[in-house]
């Protein structure tokens, strides 16, 4: 690539919303207003958002709401796409059981 200016991601200041906390599988997860559930769980090092019928870990694949691999149960609602759902203070998030 020639002629174009390149910007290093490490030099771009990140602005975050206010700190919030929600619950995943009974444990507190720190997040920020405006951050998705998937981003918060990945940042927290959560190893799996759910499991397949075969018992394999499910994690976000597309991060744009198409694949449903990031689906969780949020405040009792099943199959919520974590990559599209904004984290909210006090939200209760659980893994979906394979069906």
PDB file of C-alpha atoms in Angstrom:
ATOM      1  CA  UNK A   1       0.000   0.000   0.000  1.00  0.00           C
ATOM      2  CA  UNK A   2       1.542   3.285  -0.985  1.00  0.00           C
ATOM      3  CA  UNK A   3       0.618   6.914  -0.681  1.00  0.00           C
ATOM      4  CA  UNK A   4      -1.905   6.452   2.122  1.00  0.00           C
ATOM      5  CA  UNK A   5      -1.410   7.604   5.666  1.00  0.00           C
ATOM      6  CA  UNK A   6      -1.419   4.811   8.219  1.00  0.00           C
ATOM      7  CA  UNK A   7      -2.608   5.338  11.747  1.00  0.00           C
ATOM      8  CA  UNK A   8      -1.491   3.031  14.501  1.00  0.00           C
ATOM      9  CA  UNK A   9      -4.382   1.792  16.624  1.00  0.00           C
ATOM     10  CA  UNK A  10      -2.240   2.306  19.709  1.00  0.00           C
ATOM     11  CA  UNK A  11      -2.201   6.049  19.004  1.00  0.00           C
ATOM     12  CA  UNK A  12      -5.939   6.506  18.651  1.00  0.00           C
ATOM     13  CA  UNK A  13      -7.398   7.595  21.989  1.00  0.00           C
ATOM     14  CA  UNK A  14     -10.295   5.440  23.113  1.00  0.00           C
ATOM     15  CA  UNK A  15     -13.242   7.125  24.744  1.00  0.00           C
ATOM     16  CA  UNK A  16     -15.344   4.924  26.967  1.00  0.00           C
ATOM     17  CA  UNK A  17     -18.628   5.405  28.717  1.00  0.00           C
ATOM     18  CA  UNK A  18     -19.100   5.247  32.459  1.00  0.00           C
ATOM     19  CA  UNK A  19     -18.070   2.000  34.166  1.00  0.00           C
ATOM     20  CA  UNK A  20     -20.920  -0.453  34.792  1.00  0.00           C
ATOM     21  CA  UNK A  21     -21.237  -4.000  36.064  1.00  0.00           C
ATOM     22  CA  UNK A  22     -23.438  -6.911  35.049  1.00  0.00           C
ATOM     23  CA  UNK A  23     -23.555 -10.578  35.987  1.00  0.00           C
ATOM     24  CA  UNK A  24     -22.459 -13.558  33.882  1.00  0.00           C
ATOM     25  CA  UNK A  25     -23.095 -17.030  35.281  1.00  0.00           C
ATOM     26  CA  UNK A  26     -23.369 -15.542  38.772  1.00  0.00           C
ATOM     27  CA  UNK A  27     -20.074 -13.625  38.583  1.00  0.00           C
ATOM     28  CA  UNK A  28     -19.677  -9.842  38.229  1.00  0.00           C
ATOM     29  CA  UNK A  29     -18.309  -8.544  34.920  1.00  0.00           C
ATOM     30  CA  UNK A  30     -17.019  -5.009  34.547  1.00  0.00           C
ATOM     31  CA  UNK A  31     -17.979  -3.131  31.412  1.00  0.00           C
ATOM     32  CA  UNK A  32     -18.605   0.376  30.109  1.00  0.00           C
ATOM     33  CA  UNK A  33     -21.758   2.098  28.881  1.00  0.00           C
ATOM     34  CA  UNK A  34     -22.044   1.596  25.129  1.00  0.00           C
ATOM     35  CA  UNK A  35     -20.015  -1.629  25.113  1.00  0.00           C
ATOM     36  CA  UNK A  36     -21.614  -4.852  23.905  1.00  0.00           C
ATOM     37  CA  UNK A  37     -22.045  -7.879  26.120  1.00  0.00           C
ATOM     38  CA  UNK A  38     -19.690  -9.810  23.816  1.00  0.00           C
ATOM     39  CA  UNK A  39     -16.955  -7.170  24.069  1.00  0.00           C
ATOM     40  CA  UNK A  40     -17.205  -7.161  27.857  1.00  0.00           C
ATOM     41  CA  UNK A  41     -17.148 -10.956  28.132  1.00  0.00           C
ATOM     42  CA  UNK A  42     -14.191 -11.260  25.763  1.00  0.00           C
ATOM     43  CA  UNK A  43     -12.308  -8.543  27.665  1.00  0.00           C
ATOM     44  CA  UNK A  44     -13.034 -10.417  30.908  1.00  0.00           C
ATOM     45  CA  UNK A  45     -11.500 -13.579  29.435  1.00  0.00           C
ATOM     46  CA  UNK A  46     -14.695 -15.646  29.404  1.00  0.00           C
ATOM     47  CA  UNK A  47     -13.680 -18.905  27.658  1.00  0.00           C
ATOM     48  CA  UNK A  48     -17.127 -19.811  26.269  1.00  0.00           C
ATOM     49  CA  UNK A  49     -20.477 -18.087  25.843  1.00  0.00           C
ATOM     50  CA  UNK A  50     -22.231 -21.442  25.489  1.00  0.00           C
ATOM     51  CA  UNK A  51     -21.694 -24.982  24.233  1.00  0.00           C
ATOM     52  CA  UNK A  52     -22.672 -26.914  21.124  1.00  0.00           C
ATOM     53  CA  UNK A  53     -24.600 -30.198  21.237  1.00  0.00           C
ATOM     54  CA  UNK A  54     -21.214 -31.905  21.018  1.00  0.00           C
ATOM     55  CA  UNK A  55     -19.957 -29.975  24.055  1.00  0.00           C
ATOM     56  CA  UNK A  56     -17.628 -27.627  22.160  1.00  0.00           C
ATOM     57  CA  UNK A  57     -17.239 -24.024  23.285  1.00  0.00           C
ATOM     58  CA  UNK A  58     -19.217 -21.301  21.526  1.00  0.00           C
ATOM     59  CA  UNK A  59     -17.648 -17.874  21.094  1.00  0.00           C
ATOM     60  CA  UNK A  60     -18.411 -14.932  18.807  1.00  0.00           C
ATOM     61  CA  UNK A  61     -17.506 -15.704  15.213  1.00  0.00           C
ATOM     62  CA  UNK A  62     -18.826 -12.913  12.998  1.00  0.00           C
ATOM     63  CA  UNK A  63     -19.333 -10.114  15.579  1.00  0.00           C
ATOM     64  CA  UNK A  64     -22.104  -8.627  13.442  1.00  0.00           C
ATOM     65  CA  UNK A  65     -25.164 -10.632  14.470  1.00  0.00           C
ATOM     66  CA  UNK A  66     -25.300 -13.144  11.631  1.00  0.00           C
ATOM     67  CA  UNK A  67     -23.999 -16.423  13.035  1.00  0.00           C
ATOM     68  CA  UNK A  68     -25.609 -16.598  16.526  1.00  0.00           C
ATOM     69  CA  UNK A  69     -22.478 -18.259  17.949  1.00  0.00           C
ATOM     70  CA  UNK A  70     -22.440 -15.558  20.639  1.00  0.00           C
ATOM     71  CA  UNK A  71     -26.063 -16.176  21.686  1.00  0.00           C
ATOM     72  CA  UNK A  72     -26.686 -15.933  25.432  1.00  0.00           C
ATOM     73  CA  UNK A  73     -29.666 -15.657  27.747  1.00  0.00           C
ATOM     74  CA  UNK A  74     -29.974 -12.057  28.948  1.00  0.00           C
ATOM     75  CA  UNK A  75     -32.441 -11.135  31.685  1.00  0.00           C
ATOM     76  CA  UNK A  76     -34.373 -14.340  30.948  1.00  0.00           C
ATOM     77  CA  UNK A  77     -34.559 -13.841  27.170  1.00  0.00           C
ATOM     78  CA  UNK A  78     -32.963 -16.708  25.227  1.00  0.00           C
ATOM     79  CA  UNK A  79     -30.894 -16.388  22.049  1.00  0.00           C
ATOM     80  CA  UNK A  80     -29.821 -12.799  22.594  1.00  0.00           C
ATOM     81  CA  UNK A  81     -26.888 -12.032  20.298  1.00  0.00           C
ATOM     82  CA  UNK A  82     -24.192 -10.787  22.679  1.00  0.00           C
ATOM     83  CA  UNK A  83     -22.363  -9.013  19.848  1.00  0.00           C
ATOM     84  CA  UNK A  84     -25.385  -6.742  19.305  1.00  0.00           C
ATOM     85  CA  UNK A  85     -26.702  -6.365  22.866  1.00  0.00           C
ATOM     86  CA  UNK A  86     -25.489  -3.398  24.893  1.00  0.00           C
ATOM     87  CA  UNK A  87     -24.316  -4.276  28.385  1.00  0.00           C
ATOM     88  CA  UNK A  88     -26.580  -2.709  31.013  1.00  0.00           C
ATOM     89  CA  UNK A  89     -25.998  -2.194  34.729  1.00  0.00           C
ATOM     90  CA  UNK A  90     -27.406  -5.105  36.727  1.00  0.00           C
ATOM     91  CA  UNK A  91     -28.104  -7.214  33.638  1.00  0.00           C
ATOM     92  CA  UNK A  92     -28.087 -10.984  34.282  1.00  0.00           C
ATOM     93  CA  UNK A  93     -26.448 -12.978  31.481  1.00  0.00           C
ATOM     94  CA  UNK A  94     -26.178 -16.764  31.272  1.00  0.00           C
ATOM     95  CA  UNK A  95     -24.878 -19.302  28.794  1.00  0.00           C
ATOM     96  CA  UNK A  96     -27.456 -20.883  26.512  1.00  0.00           C
ATOM     97  CA  UNK A  97     -27.855 -24.614  26.848  1.00  0.00           C
ATOM     98  CA  UNK A  98     -27.318 -26.582  23.648  1.00  0.00           C
ATOM     99  CA  UNK A  99     -30.570 -27.754  22.119  1.00  0.00           C
TER     100      UNK A  99
END
